[in-house]
XYZ file of C-alpha atoms in Angstrom:
719
model
C 161.559 131.450 0.639
C 163.358 129.438 3.322
C 162.991 125.740 4.036
C 163.311 123.784 7.300
C 166.302 121.684 6.301
C 165.958 119.297 9.268
C 162.297 118.618 8.433
C 163.130 118.195 4.749
C 165.912 115.689 5.407
C 163.697 113.800 7.870
C 160.987 113.492 5.182
C 163.550 112.158 2.725
C 164.691 109.527 5.223
C 161.090 108.515 5.968
C 160.355 108.135 2.271
C 163.511 106.120 1.679
C 162.718 103.845 4.629
C 159.190 103.301 3.304
C 160.470 102.190 -0.109
C 163.266 100.113 1.383
C 160.590 98.048 3.156
C 158.665 97.731 -0.115
C 158.604 94.445 -1.949
C 159.979 96.315 -4.986
C 162.858 98.134 -3.313
C 164.793 98.911 -6.458
C 164.627 102.688 -6.782
C 166.343 105.495 -4.900
C 165.566 109.166 -5.344
C 167.694 111.791 -3.672
C 168.419 115.487 -3.984
C 170.758 118.010 -2.437
C 169.669 121.490 -1.366
C 171.238 124.733 -0.242
C 169.538 127.325 1.913
C 166.731 127.831 -0.633
C 163.915 125.606 -1.705
C 165.531 125.067 -5.128
C 167.173 121.686 -5.624
C 170.812 121.624 -6.726
C 170.783 118.010 -7.856
C 168.141 115.296 -8.322
C 169.178 111.673 -8.691
C 166.838 108.829 -9.624
C 168.460 105.429 -9.619
C 167.162 101.917 -10.156
C 169.181 98.728 -10.523
C 169.455 99.430 -14.245
C 168.981 103.128 -14.997
C 170.310 106.301 -13.390
C 168.766 109.701 -14.131
C 170.183 112.971 -12.834
C 168.738 116.474 -13.111
C 170.714 119.563 -12.214
C 169.085 122.609 -10.640
C 168.056 123.860 -14.110
C 166.107 120.681 -14.937
C 168.807 119.493 -17.343
C 169.108 115.733 -17.513
C 171.814 113.115 -17.658
C 170.723 109.502 -18.139
C 172.861 106.393 -17.979
C 172.181 102.705 -18.458
C 173.969 100.941 -15.629
C 173.987 97.601 -17.472
C 176.001 99.284 -20.223
C 178.661 100.885 -18.057
C 181.473 99.594 -20.273
C 180.246 101.954 -22.984
C 177.853 104.503 -21.570
C 177.174 106.100 -24.990
C 174.869 108.702 -23.451
C 176.464 111.753 -21.851
C 175.494 115.025 -20.254
C 175.419 118.004 -22.588
C 173.746 121.072 -21.146
C 172.826 122.240 -24.654
C 171.269 118.992 -25.881
C 168.241 119.000 -23.616
C 164.476 118.937 -23.592
C 163.153 122.461 -24.227
C 160.231 124.545 -25.423
C 160.639 127.519 -27.744
C 158.077 130.271 -27.080
C 157.880 133.501 -29.057
C 161.378 132.819 -30.374
C 162.838 132.290 -26.873
C 164.318 128.901 -26.005
C 163.126 127.942 -22.518
C 165.492 125.247 -21.368
C 166.633 126.155 -17.851
C 163.703 125.544 -15.506
C 164.621 125.964 -11.861
C 163.580 122.840 -9.957
C 161.739 123.310 -6.666
C 162.806 120.571 -4.286
C 159.552 120.187 -2.396
C 157.783 119.598 -5.716
C 159.577 116.289 -6.265
C 157.182 113.428 -5.678
C 157.770 109.717 -5.829
C 155.288 106.929 -5.535
C 154.889 103.331 -6.481
C 151.903 102.887 -8.756
C 150.101 100.076 -10.469
C 149.791 101.799 -13.809
C 146.726 100.802 -15.817
C 148.866 100.081 -18.880
C 152.455 99.446 -17.798
C 151.866 97.653 -14.495
C 153.977 98.244 -11.399
C 156.009 101.419 -11.916
C 157.997 103.904 -9.946
C 156.503 107.270 -10.798
C 158.514 110.420 -10.209
C 157.209 113.907 -10.876
C 159.313 117.073 -10.868
C 158.291 120.725 -11.241
C 160.430 123.607 -12.388
C 159.901 127.223 -13.442
C 161.218 129.487 -16.173
C 160.685 133.118 -15.178
C 162.615 135.520 -17.387
C 162.572 137.258 -20.770
C 158.971 138.234 -20.081
C 157.849 134.598 -19.829
C 156.661 132.670 -16.791
C 156.353 128.971 -17.645
C 155.898 125.964 -15.394
C 157.283 122.590 -16.440
C 155.996 119.339 -14.942
C 157.803 116.169 -15.988
C 156.542 112.721 -15.068
C 158.940 109.776 -15.243
C 157.822 106.152 -15.207
C 160.225 103.282 -14.594
C 158.182 100.115 -15.279
C 159.165 97.037 -13.309
C 158.449 94.758 -16.262
C 160.606 96.881 -18.601
C 163.747 97.493 -16.577
C 165.650 98.851 -19.596
C 163.026 101.547 -20.273
C 162.340 105.040 -18.953
C 159.112 106.813 -19.934
C 158.749 110.592 -19.951
C 155.924 113.061 -20.409
C 156.051 116.807 -19.804
C 153.362 119.442 -19.398
C 154.103 123.155 -19.841
C 151.765 125.736 -18.276
C 151.691 129.436 -19.042
C 151.731 131.270 -15.705
C 152.154 134.649 -17.346
C 149.454 137.165 -18.122
C 149.788 137.188 -21.901
C 149.021 134.697 -24.642
C 152.189 133.147 -26.042
C 153.065 131.181 -29.184
C 154.705 127.744 -29.125
C 157.297 127.568 -31.888
C 158.604 124.074 -31.154
C 159.039 121.543 -28.379
C 161.764 118.970 -27.878
C 159.691 116.423 -25.979
C 162.735 114.155 -25.811
C 166.392 114.843 -26.490
C 169.607 113.030 -25.790
C 173.316 113.405 -26.558
C 175.372 110.389 -27.623
C 179.096 109.993 -28.028
C 180.837 106.687 -28.414
C 184.200 108.275 -27.570
C 183.174 108.449 -23.905
C 183.222 104.691 -23.548
C 185.572 103.305 -26.160
C 188.681 105.254 -27.042
C 189.787 102.712 -29.630
C 187.255 103.635 -32.302
C 186.032 106.807 -33.956
C 183.055 108.356 -32.147
C 181.085 108.852 -35.333
C 181.113 105.194 -36.420
C 177.810 104.542 -34.717
C 175.074 102.504 -36.383
C 171.432 103.514 -36.485
C 167.904 102.497 -37.386
C 165.748 105.409 -38.532
C 162.042 105.012 -39.142
C 161.368 107.936 -41.472
C 160.116 107.466 -45.054
C 162.614 108.730 -47.595
C 163.639 108.196 -51.202
C 163.007 104.754 -52.682
C 166.034 102.518 -52.196
C 167.429 104.277 -49.118
C 168.054 101.960 -46.218
C 166.365 102.550 -42.885
C 167.354 99.431 -40.956
C 171.100 100.196 -40.886
C 172.428 103.711 -41.431
C 175.982 104.575 -40.425
C 176.416 107.952 -38.744
C 179.309 109.772 -40.352
C 180.468 113.402 -40.126
C 177.820 115.857 -41.266
C 174.993 113.319 -41.209
C 171.517 114.754 -40.649
C 168.058 113.245 -41.076
C 164.839 114.522 -39.536
C 162.674 111.370 -39.837
C 159.612 113.567 -40.169
C 156.468 111.458 -39.873
C 154.180 114.010 -41.561
C 153.867 114.612 -45.300
C 157.069 115.786 -46.976
C 158.949 115.704 -50.273
C 161.143 112.613 -50.378
C 163.357 113.225 -53.398
C 164.267 115.590 -56.221
C 161.363 114.216 -58.258
C 158.925 115.807 -55.845
C 157.436 112.593 -54.461
C 155.313 113.410 -51.395
C 155.337 110.753 -48.674
C 154.724 110.508 -44.960
C 154.262 108.166 -42.028
C 156.748 105.424 -41.283
C 157.763 104.188 -37.864
C 158.276 106.775 -35.083
C 161.346 104.994 -33.789
C 165.065 105.698 -33.983
C 167.875 103.641 -32.538
C 171.590 104.383 -32.289
C 174.066 101.806 -31.106
C 177.737 101.065 -30.780
C 179.589 97.831 -30.165
C 178.536 97.568 -26.531
C 175.110 99.161 -26.191
C 172.363 101.113 -27.892
C 169.768 103.768 -27.144
C 166.388 103.938 -28.893
C 163.897 106.809 -28.782
C 160.222 106.628 -29.645
C 156.856 108.010 -28.684
C 154.047 105.803 -27.420
C 150.981 107.731 -28.505
C 148.139 105.547 -29.763
C 147.724 107.328 -33.116
C 150.241 108.564 -35.727
C 151.711 111.935 -34.766
C 152.855 114.900 -36.869
C 156.405 115.176 -35.520
C 160.072 114.476 -36.226
C 162.742 112.272 -34.705
C 165.867 114.154 -35.830
C 169.350 112.656 -35.832
C 172.346 114.933 -36.368
C 176.092 114.378 -36.088
C 177.590 117.539 -34.599
C 180.945 119.153 -35.347
C 182.483 117.542 -32.267
C 181.400 114.140 -33.693
C 178.781 113.611 -31.014
C 175.169 112.832 -31.962
C 172.173 115.021 -31.149
C 168.886 113.161 -31.356
C 165.395 113.522 -30.005
C 161.686 113.906 -30.632
C 160.687 117.298 -31.987
C 157.117 118.607 -32.018
C 156.319 121.690 -34.100
C 152.641 122.624 -33.683
C 151.292 123.417 -37.146
C 148.263 125.677 -36.879
C 147.355 125.184 -40.545
C 146.425 121.545 -39.876
C 144.581 122.215 -36.651
C 147.359 121.817 -34.096
C 147.220 124.215 -31.154
C 150.263 126.492 -31.104
C 149.058 129.040 -28.542
C 149.014 129.114 -24.763
C 146.757 131.560 -23.022
C 147.200 132.339 -19.314
C 146.911 129.112 -17.247
C 146.675 126.965 -20.394
C 148.850 123.888 -20.806
C 150.691 121.997 -23.556
C 151.389 118.290 -23.055
C 154.140 116.508 -24.985
C 153.833 113.028 -26.404
C 154.595 110.147 -24.075
C 158.158 109.202 -25.015
C 160.395 106.265 -24.212
C 164.128 105.773 -23.936
C 164.966 102.106 -24.496
C 168.431 100.757 -23.703
C 169.738 97.544 -25.217
C 172.694 95.535 -26.478
C 173.423 94.257 -30.011
C 171.524 95.873 -32.899
C 167.969 97.250 -33.128
C 166.217 93.913 -32.550
C 165.717 93.971 -28.766
C 164.752 97.652 -28.736
C 162.175 97.133 -31.481
C 160.830 94.096 -29.667
C 160.460 96.158 -26.488
C 158.799 98.950 -28.468
C 156.241 96.496 -29.810
C 155.497 95.244 -26.298
C 155.094 98.797 -24.976
C 152.606 99.573 -27.741
C 150.675 96.423 -26.906
C 150.405 97.673 -23.332
C 148.762 100.801 -24.755
C 146.219 98.816 -26.761
C 148.002 98.650 -30.148
C 147.438 94.922 -30.554
C 150.308 93.985 -32.868
C 150.132 90.219 -33.503
C 153.261 88.385 -32.413
C 152.706 85.463 -34.761
C 150.692 84.636 -37.871
C 147.986 82.107 -38.771
C 149.164 78.865 -40.322
C 148.113 79.835 -43.840
C 150.374 82.888 -43.788
C 153.511 80.751 -44.147
C 152.485 78.928 -47.322
C 154.825 79.614 -50.266
C 153.275 81.601 -53.077
C 153.701 82.873 -56.605
C 152.314 86.151 -57.924
C 151.640 87.218 -61.486
C 153.805 90.342 -61.358
C 156.502 88.642 -63.420
C 154.191 89.058 -66.413
C 153.753 92.699 -65.328
C 150.692 94.683 -66.420
C 150.154 92.968 -69.771
C 149.594 89.422 -68.487
C 146.992 87.085 -69.932
C 144.976 84.498 -68.040
C 146.391 81.760 -70.273
C 149.898 82.665 -69.108
C 148.791 82.246 -65.519
C 146.972 78.965 -66.187
C 150.019 77.716 -68.061
C 152.370 78.116 -65.137
C 150.158 76.579 -62.436
C 151.048 72.898 -63.027
C 154.753 73.706 -62.620
C 154.037 75.658 -59.432
C 152.040 72.762 -58.046
C 154.899 70.354 -58.700
C 157.139 72.580 -56.544
C 154.734 72.559 -53.629
C 153.633 76.178 -54.110
C 150.037 76.429 -52.903
C 149.010 80.051 -53.559
C 148.853 81.838 -56.927
C 148.118 85.543 -56.561
C 146.709 87.923 -59.169
C 148.835 91.068 -59.176
C 148.570 94.565 -60.656
C 147.048 94.983 -64.115
C 143.692 93.232 -63.661
C 141.562 96.409 -63.305
C 140.670 99.535 -65.238
C 140.874 102.422 -62.737
C 142.000 102.663 -59.134
C 138.994 103.361 -56.962
C 136.454 101.754 -59.314
C 138.263 98.398 -59.387
C 136.334 97.258 -62.418
C 137.914 94.985 -64.984
C 140.549 95.328 -67.637
C 138.491 94.019 -70.545
C 141.475 93.582 -72.857
C 141.614 90.345 -74.872
C 143.086 87.597 -72.738
C 142.039 89.225 -69.470
C 138.424 89.842 -68.447
C 136.525 90.917 -71.588
C 133.176 89.851 -70.075
C 133.859 91.539 -66.744
C 132.734 89.899 -63.535
C 131.792 86.478 -64.988
C 135.345 86.160 -66.313
C 136.810 87.114 -62.926
C 134.660 84.584 -61.071
C 135.572 81.915 -63.614
C 139.266 82.714 -63.165
C 139.108 82.324 -59.399
C 137.125 79.089 -59.741
C 139.681 77.711 -62.194
C 142.617 78.499 -59.913
C 140.791 76.817 -57.036
C 140.000 73.759 -59.147
C 143.681 73.443 -59.996
C 144.441 73.134 -56.269
C 145.505 76.688 -55.393
C 144.399 79.482 -53.146
C 144.524 82.922 -54.679
C 144.819 86.433 -53.265
C 144.177 89.718 -55.044
C 146.488 92.733 -55.342
C 145.127 96.239 -54.782
C 145.847 99.692 -53.405
C 142.804 100.454 -51.236
C 143.320 104.226 -50.934
C 144.175 105.004 -54.552
C 141.682 106.708 -56.890
C 142.457 107.336 -60.572
C 141.765 110.854 -61.810
C 139.750 109.363 -64.689
C 137.737 107.015 -62.499
C 133.993 107.058 -62.080
C 134.498 107.303 -58.321
C 136.498 110.526 -58.641
C 133.786 112.054 -60.826
C 130.759 110.879 -58.859
C 132.129 110.973 -55.324
C 134.756 113.703 -54.912
C 133.393 113.936 -51.362
C 135.225 110.646 -50.641
C 138.619 112.194 -51.340
C 141.290 113.953 -49.314
C 141.159 117.672 -50.140
C 143.824 120.281 -49.449
C 143.122 123.751 -48.037
C 142.983 125.282 -51.540
C 140.166 122.935 -52.481
C 142.335 120.687 -54.661
C 142.815 116.941 -54.431
C 146.488 116.198 -53.694
C 148.256 113.424 -55.588
C 150.181 110.569 -54.018
C 153.393 108.916 -55.250
C 151.457 107.160 -58.049
C 149.827 110.425 -59.133
C 146.494 109.274 -57.731
C 143.916 110.842 -55.483
C 143.423 109.219 -52.089
C 140.306 108.247 -50.164
C 140.001 109.931 -46.774
C 140.441 107.342 -44.002
C 138.531 109.550 -41.550
C 135.389 109.770 -43.699
C 132.826 107.043 -43.022
C 131.379 106.747 -46.547
C 134.893 106.342 -48.011
C 135.619 103.517 -45.577
C 132.247 101.965 -46.390
C 133.338 101.993 -50.037
C 136.439 99.999 -49.055
C 134.354 97.595 -46.967
C 132.029 96.893 -49.894
C 134.994 96.304 -52.216
C 136.563 93.769 -49.835
C 133.188 92.053 -49.570
C 132.927 91.968 -53.346
C 136.434 90.545 -53.788
C 135.961 87.797 -51.215
C 132.249 86.937 -51.215
C 131.243 87.547 -54.830
C 134.499 86.768 -56.596
C 135.816 84.172 -54.136
C 139.350 85.416 -53.409
C 141.042 83.832 -50.393
C 142.827 86.980 -49.234
C 144.234 90.344 -50.239
C 147.631 91.862 -50.931
C 147.501 95.597 -50.077
C 150.367 97.555 -51.577
C 152.088 100.902 -52.355
C 153.768 103.777 -50.542
C 150.484 105.651 -50.389
C 149.366 103.315 -47.598
C 151.962 104.878 -45.312
C 150.148 108.212 -44.908
C 147.682 110.667 -46.411
C 147.797 114.479 -46.221
C 145.658 116.531 -43.828
C 142.129 116.819 -45.188
C 140.128 120.042 -45.500
C 137.085 118.553 -47.235
C 134.211 120.387 -45.549
C 131.799 117.548 -46.225
C 133.816 115.337 -43.893
C 133.306 117.670 -40.924
C 136.657 116.758 -39.397
C 137.404 118.236 -36.006
C 140.872 118.916 -37.360
C 142.483 118.433 -40.803
C 144.913 116.047 -39.116
C 142.088 113.541 -38.683
C 142.765 111.970 -42.097
C 146.465 111.460 -41.363
C 145.774 109.880 -37.983
C 143.020 107.612 -39.301
C 145.138 105.678 -41.828
C 145.166 102.556 -39.575
C 141.374 102.522 -39.941
C 141.829 101.458 -43.570
C 143.658 98.307 -42.488
C 141.168 97.654 -39.708
C 138.221 97.784 -42.132
C 139.966 95.426 -44.575
C 140.936 92.933 -41.875
C 137.531 92.928 -40.166
C 135.691 92.443 -43.455
C 138.002 89.658 -44.584
C 137.712 87.765 -41.310
C 133.923 88.227 -41.191
C 133.501 86.332 -44.424
C 136.500 83.991 -44.261
C 138.277 83.356 -40.971
C 141.147 81.757 -42.903
C 141.664 84.774 -45.174
C 145.205 86.148 -45.271
C 145.995 89.855 -45.558
C 149.528 90.756 -46.666
C 150.844 94.316 -46.771
C 153.758 95.919 -48.613
C 154.591 99.582 -47.927
C 156.888 99.997 -50.893
C 160.436 100.787 -49.769
C 159.211 102.249 -46.468
C 159.082 101.099 -42.841
C 155.769 99.584 -41.814
C 153.692 101.674 -39.407
C 153.082 100.014 -36.034
C 149.591 101.527 -35.945
C 148.511 99.478 -38.962
C 150.286 96.274 -37.904
C 147.383 94.856 -35.845
C 145.415 94.361 -39.040
C 147.471 92.103 -41.290
C 149.007 88.648 -41.210
C 152.110 88.944 -43.417
C 154.526 91.867 -43.688
C 156.512 92.090 -46.897
C 160.150 93.175 -46.708
C 158.898 96.157 -48.738
C 160.903 96.283 -51.940
C 164.531 96.098 -50.837
C 167.013 96.838 -53.596
C 169.712 94.411 -52.470
C 170.079 91.277 -50.379
C 171.531 93.110 -47.391
C 168.389 95.241 -47.164
C 166.251 92.129 -47.580
C 167.777 90.318 -44.613
C 167.836 93.428 -42.428
C 164.180 94.208 -43.086
C 163.177 90.638 -42.337
C 164.891 91.034 -38.965
C 163.070 94.357 -38.408
C 159.648 92.758 -38.862
C 160.531 89.707 -36.757
C 161.632 92.121 -34.021
C 158.592 94.366 -33.684
C 156.008 91.659 -34.360
C 157.470 88.522 -32.864
C 160.066 85.862 -33.639
C 157.576 83.549 -35.400
C 155.661 86.197 -37.390
C 155.376 85.669 -41.171
C 157.628 88.040 -43.128
C 157.721 87.963 -46.921
C 161.137 87.739 -48.598
C 160.185 90.080 -51.467
C 160.315 87.396 -54.163
C 162.689 85.039 -55.877
C 163.369 86.264 -59.433
C 165.565 84.294 -61.856
C 168.767 86.065 -62.807
C 167.742 86.322 -66.447
C 164.404 87.926 -65.478
C 165.876 90.371 -63.006
C 165.316 93.997 -64.051
C 167.476 95.616 -61.365
C 164.419 97.092 -59.696
C 164.062 94.320 -57.112
C 166.510 91.742 -55.768
C 167.794 88.718 -57.691
C 167.088 85.155 -56.635
C 168.475 84.215 -53.231
C 166.529 81.435 -51.533
C 169.455 81.262 -49.139
C 168.698 84.761 -47.841
C 165.010 83.987 -47.356
C 165.240 80.579 -45.743
C 168.339 81.355 -43.672
C 166.569 84.294 -41.996
C 163.240 82.546 -41.396
C 161.357 84.431 -44.108
C 158.431 83.267 -46.216
C 159.632 82.048 -49.629
C 157.834 83.671 -52.577
C 158.399 84.174 -56.288
C 157.041 85.819 -59.436
C 159.065 84.092 -62.134
C 157.577 83.595 -65.619
C 159.817 80.933 -67.141
C 162.450 78.514 -65.868
C 165.025 76.584 -67.863
C 165.831 73.020 -66.682
C 168.633 74.140 -64.357
C 166.498 76.886 -62.835
C 163.568 74.519 -62.490
C 165.686 72.081 -60.532
C 166.884 74.925 -58.292
C 163.353 76.223 -57.691
C 161.993 72.740 -56.956
C 164.752 71.989 -54.508
C 164.386 75.184 -52.477
C 160.605 75.329 -52.294
C 160.541 71.724 -51.129
C 163.237 72.449 -48.546
C 161.269 75.503 -47.427
C 158.137 73.405 -46.925
C 160.009 70.652 -45.105
C 162.126 72.853 -42.803
C 159.301 75.250 -41.838
C 161.773 77.875 -40.625
C 159.463 80.785 -41.420
C 157.218 79.784 -38.515
C 160.102 78.830 -36.218
C 161.623 81.172 -33.617
C 164.018 83.886 -34.756
C 166.608 84.373 -31.992
C 168.618 87.582 -31.605
C 172.225 86.626 -30.918
C 174.242 88.735 -33.380
C 174.660 92.392 -34.281
C 174.052 93.195 -37.955
C 176.354 96.210 -37.752
C 179.360 95.031 -35.780
C 179.512 91.235 -35.999
C 181.267 89.604 -38.918
C 180.203 87.531 -40.718
C 176.516 88.477 -40.725
C 174.555 85.798 -38.861
C 170.846 85.116 -38.370
C 169.575 82.408 -36.028
C 166.330 80.444 -36.160
C 165.529 77.889 -33.493
C 163.241 74.919 -34.007
C 162.969 72.698 -30.960
C 166.490 71.751 -29.922
C 167.848 72.360 -33.412
C 169.480 75.696 -34.215
C 169.718 76.972 -37.788
C 172.357 79.560 -38.649
C 172.124 81.698 -41.781
C 175.663 83.053 -42.261
C 176.511 85.625 -44.955
C 179.669 87.239 -46.344
C 181.055 88.042 -49.765
C 183.968 85.685 -49.143
C 184.916 84.059 -45.843
C 188.253 82.344 -45.194
C 188.396 78.954 -43.492
C 191.217 80.416 -41.381
C 188.741 82.755 -39.671
C 186.600 81.158 -36.973
C 182.839 81.572 -36.825
C 181.287 81.644 -33.356
C 178.049 79.688 -33.001
C 176.273 81.554 -30.223
C 173.401 80.022 -28.286
C 174.839 76.541 -27.775
C 174.515 74.941 -24.352
C 177.679 74.505 -22.328
C 179.082 70.991 -22.335
C 176.751 69.724 -25.072
C 178.046 68.160 -28.293
C 176.347 69.184 -31.529
C 176.510 67.837 -35.057
C 176.919 70.480 -37.762
C 175.210 69.975 -41.112
C 175.400 72.262 -44.149
C 171.820 71.851 -45.374
C 172.332 74.082 -48.426
C 175.050 71.806 -49.818
C 173.863 68.649 -48.041
C 177.160 67.849 -46.343
C 178.262 67.060 -42.811
C 180.698 69.524 -41.252
C 181.629 67.533 -38.173
C 180.736 68.498 -34.610
C 181.157 71.291 -32.099
C 180.876 71.522 -28.315
C 179.100 74.309 -26.464
C 182.248 74.937 -24.435
C 184.154 75.845 -27.599
C 181.446 76.958 -30.062
C 183.606 77.795 -33.070
C 183.798 76.346 -36.557
C 186.214 77.042 -39.404
C 184.514 76.853 -42.775
C 185.290 78.893 -45.864
C 182.403 79.999 -48.063
C 181.269 82.521 -50.634
C 178.031 84.494 -50.157
C 176.316 82.191 -47.685
C 176.625 79.231 -45.344
C 173.433 77.603 -44.052
C 173.920 75.130 -41.238
C 171.738 73.055 -38.953
C 173.218 72.366 -35.523
C 171.656 69.437 -33.674
C 172.413 68.109 -30.162
C 174.105 64.719 -30.288
C 171.916 62.207 -28.474
């Protein structure tokens, strides 16, 4: 087929003139052609992002604001593709007159440039059309959105083996020759073995992680987990690139990250349609397969800005993640877990006066109060609730009379094998395709989130806890809240077994709605033990725990993660202050400095303090209450991976609080205080040690102070 080149060029000029006159003249699209209708090169360029496609629909993308270290590079083998009947379809010949560009007021993302491109794969007995739509939102100038539809134009039914809905090659060597290309940092939102970090993972030779969001075995003990956060981010010293999908429900897919032999990084979003759980893996003639809506997010510093952008993009799609918390969410609290499962009520009553003297206002009842998961009746052991409900109501009344609020620990999805619920209502449970009830990480059955009667059971329990027993809020916990397996229980009449997996956020929604119906001040806190929180459940709770970090580095990083995706003033739990002599090695030891210096909520579950410890606890809880940094604004000014020392910044009015951390820092090494205004003098006060450190000017924002472990300073403009 021939094309009138003069007419084609004239149309390009007309289109370019039209957009030049537009109020939002910030995008240029161009392509070069030969004597055929097939484009040789397509270039899409805004003020911030440049995207190029060659004639085979293979993409190069660059962030123009990060030109000093482009990080992304063109690799013809690391590209979006679909594998059909064992054949990798990657080279789709672009047809130039199929390229469309228009300015659109998108119903979710606002003013966008929308570009659509069509290409064809016609060989190896396959005839497949690819249509890719690109959105460049005006309000998110560091973001490019992509969605592709594949259509079978052949005459036979074909099988989809896998689809790379997004894929990108990264190589730090391209921009900075002075450092090894594989020393990139990453955030990876998959759920893996307990104790593994997800907020900062260094990418060394041979590294590979699939970040599968569906159910999988996490460790050599056979623990089955799933869910997490469908978000990965890789960054160097100058810029970063994050990938995510923006679907409105959890998806059964992977976000693989692999360091290749040439030390470059291959990463993307991989969809593998699984027919056994109801996913469609076949394309008949004229049928289509649409990928997830994916986003590439460019940024500087560590994961914070990319996660913040991700949260905002989800909000645009109706995932209403709160960006702050109600006032009651920041109150310091104690929980009974220090006494573990064999607590007595007298032990709890005995510690309350000391807690009150510290200014702690919430005393939570933790694990060990019930008989069986699912039934949530009472442990009638001596010293607990031998008379059942009357004892529970009396306990809550007593805690209230002593001046405390109290919240109750539970795992809403868990069902003990021995429970009455499991025996009387197996129809409530997730069932596998063999007719068995799969076990979660605690060796429990799980309620099916997509089955109405099971969710009604949860609603009635929340009502019982709050209305009948009088609890002020709930603490929902365990790794099982991250995901449940596909459900084949015929009584549920699911359209697809995947319904249970995708409905997990419904659990949180039911809890939150029921709590707020009966007590608008009720607080819901969630801990997804040692796993990233799911953004789909985030709209339905007020406090996110740092989720069982195993060291202080993880604690501070995870606090920053939650501040990023929620908002800079959101309440994030510090995962508890435990005295050194009570520390079991399973959690983190006491470190009020880590909590307060990062703007976290201060919490504890100690059981006994000696006089020195008591003085320490009193001091820090009173400082926490007075400073109110957990509700102040976290400000992203430092990179957790590449800046040294580690610094966190919280701003409260004109005052700036710096939490600075290092094993040992020499006074000969300067510390830069970023965020100070030029020409303004500031006083510097070490509020941890209650000493003045002199002054600093915004024109020369450096201090020289030696310290071990931490330095907490308040920097105040001199009036």
